[in-house]
PDB file of C-alpha atoms and ligand atoms in Angstrom:
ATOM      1  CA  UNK F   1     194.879 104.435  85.162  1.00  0.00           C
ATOM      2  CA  UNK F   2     197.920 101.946  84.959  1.00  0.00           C
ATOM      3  CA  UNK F   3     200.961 103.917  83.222  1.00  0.00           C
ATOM      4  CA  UNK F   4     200.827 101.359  80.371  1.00  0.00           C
ATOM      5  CA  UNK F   5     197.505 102.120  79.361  1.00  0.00           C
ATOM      6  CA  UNK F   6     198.315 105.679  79.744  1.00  0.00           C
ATOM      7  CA  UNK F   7     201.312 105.233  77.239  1.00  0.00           C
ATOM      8  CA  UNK F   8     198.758 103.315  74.868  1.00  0.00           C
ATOM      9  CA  UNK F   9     196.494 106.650  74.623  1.00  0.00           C
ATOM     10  CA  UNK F  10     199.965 109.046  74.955  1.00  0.00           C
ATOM     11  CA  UNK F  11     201.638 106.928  71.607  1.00  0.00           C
ATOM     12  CA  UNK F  12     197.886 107.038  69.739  1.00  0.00           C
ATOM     13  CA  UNK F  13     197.498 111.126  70.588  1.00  0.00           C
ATOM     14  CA  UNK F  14     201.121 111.602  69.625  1.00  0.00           C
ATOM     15  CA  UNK F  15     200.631 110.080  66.250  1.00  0.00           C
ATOM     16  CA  UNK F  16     197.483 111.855  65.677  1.00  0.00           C
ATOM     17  CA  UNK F  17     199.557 115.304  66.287  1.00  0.00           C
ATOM     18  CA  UNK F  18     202.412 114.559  64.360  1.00  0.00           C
ATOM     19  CA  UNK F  19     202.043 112.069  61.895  1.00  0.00           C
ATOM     20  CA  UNK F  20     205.417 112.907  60.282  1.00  0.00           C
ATOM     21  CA  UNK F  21     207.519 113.981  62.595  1.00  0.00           C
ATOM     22  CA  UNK F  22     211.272 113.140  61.645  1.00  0.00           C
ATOM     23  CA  UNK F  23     214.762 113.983  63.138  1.00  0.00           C
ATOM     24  CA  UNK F  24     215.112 118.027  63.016  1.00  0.00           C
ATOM     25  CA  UNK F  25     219.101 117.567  61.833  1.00  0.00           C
ATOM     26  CA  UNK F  26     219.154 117.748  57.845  1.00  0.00           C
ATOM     27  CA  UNK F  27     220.027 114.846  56.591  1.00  0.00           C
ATOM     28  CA  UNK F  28     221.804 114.639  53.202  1.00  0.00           C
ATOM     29  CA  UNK F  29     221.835 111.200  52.338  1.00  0.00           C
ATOM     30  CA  UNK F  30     225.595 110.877  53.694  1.00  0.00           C
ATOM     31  CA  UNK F  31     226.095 109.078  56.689  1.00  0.00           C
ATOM     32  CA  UNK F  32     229.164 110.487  58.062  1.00  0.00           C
ATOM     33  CA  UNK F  33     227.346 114.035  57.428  1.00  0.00           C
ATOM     34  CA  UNK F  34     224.643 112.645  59.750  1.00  0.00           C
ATOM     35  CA  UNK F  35     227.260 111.659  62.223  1.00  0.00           C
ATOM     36  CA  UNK F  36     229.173 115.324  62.166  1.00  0.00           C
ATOM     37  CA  UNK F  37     225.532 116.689  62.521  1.00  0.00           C
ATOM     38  CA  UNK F  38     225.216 114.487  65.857  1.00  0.00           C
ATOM     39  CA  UNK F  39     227.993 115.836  67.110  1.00  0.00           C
ATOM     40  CA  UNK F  40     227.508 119.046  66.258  1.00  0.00           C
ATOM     41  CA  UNK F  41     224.020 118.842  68.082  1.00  0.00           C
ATOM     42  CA  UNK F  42     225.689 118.681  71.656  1.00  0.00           C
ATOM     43  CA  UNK F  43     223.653 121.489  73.990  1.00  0.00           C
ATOM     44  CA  UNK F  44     223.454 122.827  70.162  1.00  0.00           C
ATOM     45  CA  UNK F  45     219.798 123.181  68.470  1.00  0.00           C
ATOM     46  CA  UNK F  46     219.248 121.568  65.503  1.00  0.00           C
ATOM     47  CA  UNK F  47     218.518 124.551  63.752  1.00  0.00           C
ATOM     48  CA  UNK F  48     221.894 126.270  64.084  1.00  0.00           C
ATOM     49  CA  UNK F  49     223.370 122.618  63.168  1.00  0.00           C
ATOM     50  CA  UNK F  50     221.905 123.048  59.605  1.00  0.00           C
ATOM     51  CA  UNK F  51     222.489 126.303  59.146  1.00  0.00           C
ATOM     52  CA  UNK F  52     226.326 125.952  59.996  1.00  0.00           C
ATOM     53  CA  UNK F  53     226.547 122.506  58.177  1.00  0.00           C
ATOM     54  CA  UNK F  54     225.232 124.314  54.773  1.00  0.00           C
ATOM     55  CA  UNK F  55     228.362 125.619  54.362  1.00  0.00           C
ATOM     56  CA  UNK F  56     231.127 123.391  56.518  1.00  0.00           C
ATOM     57  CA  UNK F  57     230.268 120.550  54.287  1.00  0.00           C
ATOM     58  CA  UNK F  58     231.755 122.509  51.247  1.00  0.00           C
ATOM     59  CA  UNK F  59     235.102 123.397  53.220  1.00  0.00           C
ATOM     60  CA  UNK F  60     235.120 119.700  54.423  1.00  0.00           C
ATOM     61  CA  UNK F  61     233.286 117.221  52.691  1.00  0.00           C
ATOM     62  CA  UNK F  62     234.430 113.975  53.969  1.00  0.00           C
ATOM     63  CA  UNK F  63     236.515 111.681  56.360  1.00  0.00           C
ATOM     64  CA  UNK F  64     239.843 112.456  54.792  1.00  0.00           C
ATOM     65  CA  UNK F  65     239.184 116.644  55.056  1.00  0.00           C
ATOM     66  CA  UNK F  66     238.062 116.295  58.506  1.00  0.00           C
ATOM     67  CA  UNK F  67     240.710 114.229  59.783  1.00  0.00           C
ATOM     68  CA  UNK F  68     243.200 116.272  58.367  1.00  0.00           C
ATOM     69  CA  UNK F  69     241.990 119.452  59.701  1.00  0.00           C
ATOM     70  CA  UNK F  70     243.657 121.918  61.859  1.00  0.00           C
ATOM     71  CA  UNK F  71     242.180 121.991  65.104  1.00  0.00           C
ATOM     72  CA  UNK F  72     241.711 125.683  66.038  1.00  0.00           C
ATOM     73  CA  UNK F  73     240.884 126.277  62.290  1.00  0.00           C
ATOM     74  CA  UNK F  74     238.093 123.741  62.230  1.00  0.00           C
ATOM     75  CA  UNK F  75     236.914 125.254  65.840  1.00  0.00           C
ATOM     76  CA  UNK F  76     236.865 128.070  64.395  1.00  0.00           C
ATOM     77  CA  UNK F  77     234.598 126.859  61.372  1.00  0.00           C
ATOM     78  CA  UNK F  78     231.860 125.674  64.161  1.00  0.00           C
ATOM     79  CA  UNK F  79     232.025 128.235  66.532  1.00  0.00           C
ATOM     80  CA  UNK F  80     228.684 128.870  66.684  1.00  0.00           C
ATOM     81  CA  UNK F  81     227.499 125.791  67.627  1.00  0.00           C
ATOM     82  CA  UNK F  82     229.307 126.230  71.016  1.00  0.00           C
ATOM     83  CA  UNK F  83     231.815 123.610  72.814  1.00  0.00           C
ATOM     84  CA  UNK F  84     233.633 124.303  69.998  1.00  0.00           C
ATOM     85  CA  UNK F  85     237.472 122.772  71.235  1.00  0.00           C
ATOM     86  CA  UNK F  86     235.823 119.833  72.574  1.00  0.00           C
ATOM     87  CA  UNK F  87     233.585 119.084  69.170  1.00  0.00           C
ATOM     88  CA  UNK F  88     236.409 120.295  67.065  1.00  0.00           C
ATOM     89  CA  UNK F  89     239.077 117.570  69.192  1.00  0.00           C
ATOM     90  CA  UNK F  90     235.683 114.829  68.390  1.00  0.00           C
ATOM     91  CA  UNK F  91     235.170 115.718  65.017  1.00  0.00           C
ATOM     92  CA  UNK F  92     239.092 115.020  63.986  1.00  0.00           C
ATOM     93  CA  UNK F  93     239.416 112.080  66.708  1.00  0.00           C
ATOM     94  CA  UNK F  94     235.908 110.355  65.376  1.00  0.00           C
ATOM     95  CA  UNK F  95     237.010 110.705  61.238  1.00  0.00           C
ATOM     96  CA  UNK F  96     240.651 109.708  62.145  1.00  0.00           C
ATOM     97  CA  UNK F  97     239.321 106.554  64.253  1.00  0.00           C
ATOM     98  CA  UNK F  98     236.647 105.769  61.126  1.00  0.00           C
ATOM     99  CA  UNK F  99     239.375 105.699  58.553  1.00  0.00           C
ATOM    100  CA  UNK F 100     241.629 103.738  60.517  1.00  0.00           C
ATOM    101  CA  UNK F 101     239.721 101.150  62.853  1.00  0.00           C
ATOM    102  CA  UNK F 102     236.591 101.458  60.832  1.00  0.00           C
ATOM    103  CA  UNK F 103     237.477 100.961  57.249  1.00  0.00           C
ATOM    104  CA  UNK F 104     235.618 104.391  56.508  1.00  0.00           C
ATOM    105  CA  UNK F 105     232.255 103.168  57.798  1.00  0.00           C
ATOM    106  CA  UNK F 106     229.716 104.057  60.245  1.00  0.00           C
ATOM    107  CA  UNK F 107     229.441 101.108  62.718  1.00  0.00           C
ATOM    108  CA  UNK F 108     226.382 100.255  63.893  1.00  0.00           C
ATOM    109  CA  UNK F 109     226.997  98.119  66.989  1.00  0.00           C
ATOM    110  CA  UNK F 110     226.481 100.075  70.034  1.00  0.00           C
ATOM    111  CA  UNK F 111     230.294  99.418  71.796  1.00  0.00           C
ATOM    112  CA  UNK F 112     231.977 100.314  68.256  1.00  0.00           C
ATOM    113  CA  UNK F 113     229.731 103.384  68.063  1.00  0.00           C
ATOM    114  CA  UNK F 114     230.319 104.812  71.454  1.00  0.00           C
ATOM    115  CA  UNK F 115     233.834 104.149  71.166  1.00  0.00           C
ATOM    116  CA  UNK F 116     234.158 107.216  68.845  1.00  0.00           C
ATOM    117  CA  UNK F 117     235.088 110.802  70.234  1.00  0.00           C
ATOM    118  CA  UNK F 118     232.051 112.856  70.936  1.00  0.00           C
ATOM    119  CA  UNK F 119     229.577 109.626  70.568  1.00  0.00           C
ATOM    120  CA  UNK F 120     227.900 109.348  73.956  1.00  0.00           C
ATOM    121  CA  UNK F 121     224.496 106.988  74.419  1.00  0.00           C
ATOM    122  CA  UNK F 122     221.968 109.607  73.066  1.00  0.00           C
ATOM    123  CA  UNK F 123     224.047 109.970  69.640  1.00  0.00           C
ATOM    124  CA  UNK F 124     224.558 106.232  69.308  1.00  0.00           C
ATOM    125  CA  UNK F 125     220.902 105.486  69.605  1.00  0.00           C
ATOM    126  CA  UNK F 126     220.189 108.810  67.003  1.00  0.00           C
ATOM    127  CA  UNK F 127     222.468 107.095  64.589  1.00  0.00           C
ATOM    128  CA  UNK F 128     221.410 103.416  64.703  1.00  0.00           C
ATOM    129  CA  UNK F 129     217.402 104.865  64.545  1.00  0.00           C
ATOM    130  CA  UNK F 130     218.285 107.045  61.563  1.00  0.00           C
ATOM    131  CA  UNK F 131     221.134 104.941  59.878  1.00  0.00           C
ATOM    132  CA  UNK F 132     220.192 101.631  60.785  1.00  0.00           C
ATOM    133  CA  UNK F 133     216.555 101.164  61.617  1.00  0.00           C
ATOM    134  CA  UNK F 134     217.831  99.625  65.091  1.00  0.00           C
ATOM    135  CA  UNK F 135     214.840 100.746  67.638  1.00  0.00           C
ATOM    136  CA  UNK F 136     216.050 102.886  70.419  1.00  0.00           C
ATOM    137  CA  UNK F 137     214.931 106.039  72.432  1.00  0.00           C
ATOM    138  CA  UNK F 138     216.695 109.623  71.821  1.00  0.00           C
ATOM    139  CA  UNK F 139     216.230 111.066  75.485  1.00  0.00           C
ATOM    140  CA  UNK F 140     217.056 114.641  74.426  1.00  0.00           C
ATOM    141  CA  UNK F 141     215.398 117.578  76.479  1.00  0.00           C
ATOM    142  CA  UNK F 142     212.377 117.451  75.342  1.00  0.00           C
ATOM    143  CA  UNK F 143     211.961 114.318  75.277  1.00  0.00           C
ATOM    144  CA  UNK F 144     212.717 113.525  79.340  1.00  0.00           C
ATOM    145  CA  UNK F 145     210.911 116.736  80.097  1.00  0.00           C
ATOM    146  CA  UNK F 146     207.561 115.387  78.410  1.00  0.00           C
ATOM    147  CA  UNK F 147     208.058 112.024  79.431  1.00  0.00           C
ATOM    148  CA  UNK F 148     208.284 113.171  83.100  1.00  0.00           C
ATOM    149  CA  UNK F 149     205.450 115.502  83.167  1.00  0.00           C
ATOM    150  CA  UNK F 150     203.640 112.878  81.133  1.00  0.00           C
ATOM    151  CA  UNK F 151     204.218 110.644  84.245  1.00  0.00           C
ATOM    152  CA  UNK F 152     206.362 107.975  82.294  1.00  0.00           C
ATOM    153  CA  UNK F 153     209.341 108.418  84.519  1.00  0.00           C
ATOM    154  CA  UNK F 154     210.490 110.157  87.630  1.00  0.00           C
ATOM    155  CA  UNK F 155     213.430 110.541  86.647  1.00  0.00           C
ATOM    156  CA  UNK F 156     216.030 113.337  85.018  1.00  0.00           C
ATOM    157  CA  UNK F 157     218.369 111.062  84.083  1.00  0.00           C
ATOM    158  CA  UNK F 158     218.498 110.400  80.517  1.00  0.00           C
ATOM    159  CA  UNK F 159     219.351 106.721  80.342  1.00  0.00           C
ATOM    160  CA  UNK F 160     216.740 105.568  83.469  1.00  0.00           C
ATOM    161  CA  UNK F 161     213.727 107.878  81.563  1.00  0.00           C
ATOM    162  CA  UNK F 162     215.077 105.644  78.736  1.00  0.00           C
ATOM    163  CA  UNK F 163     214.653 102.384  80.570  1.00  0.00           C
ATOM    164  CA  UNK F 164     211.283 103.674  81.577  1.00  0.00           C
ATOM    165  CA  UNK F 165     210.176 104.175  78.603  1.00  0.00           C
ATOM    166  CA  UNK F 166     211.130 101.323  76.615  1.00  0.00           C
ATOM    167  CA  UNK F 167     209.443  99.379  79.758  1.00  0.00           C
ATOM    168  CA  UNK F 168     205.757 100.828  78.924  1.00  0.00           C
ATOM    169  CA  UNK F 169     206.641 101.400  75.001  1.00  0.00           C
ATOM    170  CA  UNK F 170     206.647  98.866  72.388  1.00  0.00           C
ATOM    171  CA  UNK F 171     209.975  98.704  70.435  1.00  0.00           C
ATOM    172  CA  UNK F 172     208.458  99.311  66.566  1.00  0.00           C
ATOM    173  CA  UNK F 173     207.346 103.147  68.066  1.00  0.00           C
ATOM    174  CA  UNK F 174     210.592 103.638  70.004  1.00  0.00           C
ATOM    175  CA  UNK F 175     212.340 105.788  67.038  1.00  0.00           C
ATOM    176  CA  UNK F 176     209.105 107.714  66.516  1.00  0.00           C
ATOM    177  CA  UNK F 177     208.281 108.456  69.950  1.00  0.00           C
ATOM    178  CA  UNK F 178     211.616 110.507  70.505  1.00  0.00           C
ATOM    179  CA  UNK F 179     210.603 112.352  67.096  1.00  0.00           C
ATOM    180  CA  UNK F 180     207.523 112.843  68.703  1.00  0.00           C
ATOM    181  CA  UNK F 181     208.112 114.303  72.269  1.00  0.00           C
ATOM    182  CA  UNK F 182     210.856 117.154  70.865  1.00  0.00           C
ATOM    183  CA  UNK F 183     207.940 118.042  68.490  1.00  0.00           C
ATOM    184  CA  UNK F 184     205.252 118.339  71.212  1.00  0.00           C
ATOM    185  CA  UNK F 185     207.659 119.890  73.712  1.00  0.00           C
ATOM    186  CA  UNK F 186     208.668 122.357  71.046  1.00  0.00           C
ATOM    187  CA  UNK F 187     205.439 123.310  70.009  1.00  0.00           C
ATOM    188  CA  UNK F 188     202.849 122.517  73.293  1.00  0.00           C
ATOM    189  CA  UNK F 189     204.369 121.265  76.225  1.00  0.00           C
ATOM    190  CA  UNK F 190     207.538 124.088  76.084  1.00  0.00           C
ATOM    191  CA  UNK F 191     209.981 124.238  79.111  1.00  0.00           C
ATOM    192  CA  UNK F 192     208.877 127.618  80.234  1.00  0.00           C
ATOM    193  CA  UNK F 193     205.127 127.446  80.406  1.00  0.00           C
ATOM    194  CA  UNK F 194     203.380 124.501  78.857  1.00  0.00           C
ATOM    195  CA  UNK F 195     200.010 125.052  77.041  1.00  0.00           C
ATOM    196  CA  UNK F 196     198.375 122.500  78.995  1.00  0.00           C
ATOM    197  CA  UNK F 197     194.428 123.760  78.241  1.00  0.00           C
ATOM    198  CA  UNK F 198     195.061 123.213  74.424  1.00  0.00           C
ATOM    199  CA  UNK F 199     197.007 120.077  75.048  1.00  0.00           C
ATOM    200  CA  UNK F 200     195.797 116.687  73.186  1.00  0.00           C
ATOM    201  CA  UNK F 201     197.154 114.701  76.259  1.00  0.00           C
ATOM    202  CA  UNK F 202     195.655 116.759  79.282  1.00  0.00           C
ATOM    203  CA  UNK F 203     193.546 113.864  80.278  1.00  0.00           C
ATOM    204  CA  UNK F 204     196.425 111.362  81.020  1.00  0.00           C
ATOM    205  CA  UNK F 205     199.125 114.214  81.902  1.00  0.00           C
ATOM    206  CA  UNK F 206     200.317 113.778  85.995  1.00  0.00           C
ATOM    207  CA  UNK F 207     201.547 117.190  85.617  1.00  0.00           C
ATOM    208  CA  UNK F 208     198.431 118.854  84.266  1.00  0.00           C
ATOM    209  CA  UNK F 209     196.057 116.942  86.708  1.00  0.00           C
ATOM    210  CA  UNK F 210     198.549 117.277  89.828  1.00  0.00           C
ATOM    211  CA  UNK F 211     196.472 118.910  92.620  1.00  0.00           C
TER     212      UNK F 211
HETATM  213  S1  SF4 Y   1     199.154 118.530  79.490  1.00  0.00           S
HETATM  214 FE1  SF4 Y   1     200.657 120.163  79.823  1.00  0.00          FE
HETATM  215  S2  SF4 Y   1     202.379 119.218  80.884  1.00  0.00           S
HETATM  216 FE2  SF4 Y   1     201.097 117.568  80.043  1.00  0.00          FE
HETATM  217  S3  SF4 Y   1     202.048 117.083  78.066  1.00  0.00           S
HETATM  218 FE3  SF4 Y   1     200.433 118.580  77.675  1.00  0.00          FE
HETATM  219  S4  SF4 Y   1     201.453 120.592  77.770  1.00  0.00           S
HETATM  220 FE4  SF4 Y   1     202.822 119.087  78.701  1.00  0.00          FE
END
């Protein structure tokens, strides 16, 4: 079967599984939250994100409190979230950079957005999905380690398994399909032992029918 057909009954499985499934980070309403979140997420799961953020956000709530922290005090703060000196130095950097260059907003252009400290290509296509309804891929984990056992890419590098998937993919399910694979390789196809006899996509799966 040709891999776009394949991706036809992948997308129409997925949706069957998880009909809802939305970005794991909390999401308050407030962008720049969202965008500390992001950050935050870095070889981070989302889980410890929220829990930590339930509190930061009343010792910082904005731009201004961020930018003006002290460094080793605000590492401190998210030291469980690991790479703590190198998401502290983003944090500041990234609300110093907003204030200044960015009037206080979140830009959604993909140059501006990546220009910010700690905003690589998987964050900057999280924020314009979430933020801005712009279509793009989040190639997290789970999502390049179900799209290669899936047999939509060869590859381990994020931004080709991105290219490969947008290629067989139409755009409108590009923010739902990231959603999608973290959920199923969460739950079903985990990165230890996946549950391949109960899994929904078995039949179109290279890795489960590899001989
Ligand atoms: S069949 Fe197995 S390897 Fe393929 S997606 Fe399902 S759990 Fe993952």
């Amino acid at each position: 079967m040709r891999k776009t057909e394949r991706a036809k009954i992948i997308l129409r499985e997925l949706h069957k599984l998880y009909p809802d499934a939305v970005c794991s980070l909390d999401d308050d309403g407030d962008s720049f939250h969202f965008l500390v979140r992001s950050i935050l997420s870095a070889q981070c799961t989302d889980r410890k994100v929220n829990l930590l953020t339930q509190t930061l956000f009343d010792k910082y709530a904005g731009m201004r409190d961020f930018a003006d922290a002290d460094q080793s005090a605000l590492g401190e703060d998210i030291k469980s979230c690991g790479l703590y000196r190198a998401k502290s130095r983003a944090i500041i950097a990234t609300s110093a950079m907003l204030l200044h260059r960015f009037n206080g907003q979140i830009p959604s252009e993909r140059a501006e957005l990546e220009s910010l400290p700690g905003v690589g290509r998987k964050i900057s296509n999280l924020i314009r999905g979430e933020l801005f309804g712009i279509p793009g891929i989040v190639v997290d984990t789970h999502c390049g380690r179900v799209a290669k056992r899936l047999g939509l890419t060869d590859s381990d590098q994020p931004l080709q398994i991105e290219k490969d998937l947008t290629a067989c993919i139409p755009e409108s399910e590009w923010i739902k399909l990231g959603h999608r694979f973290v959920a199923h390789g969460r739950a079903v196809c985990t990165a230890r032992k996946p549950s391949c006899e109960a899994c929904a996509l078995r039949e179109v799966c290279l890795y489960a029918n590899r001989s």
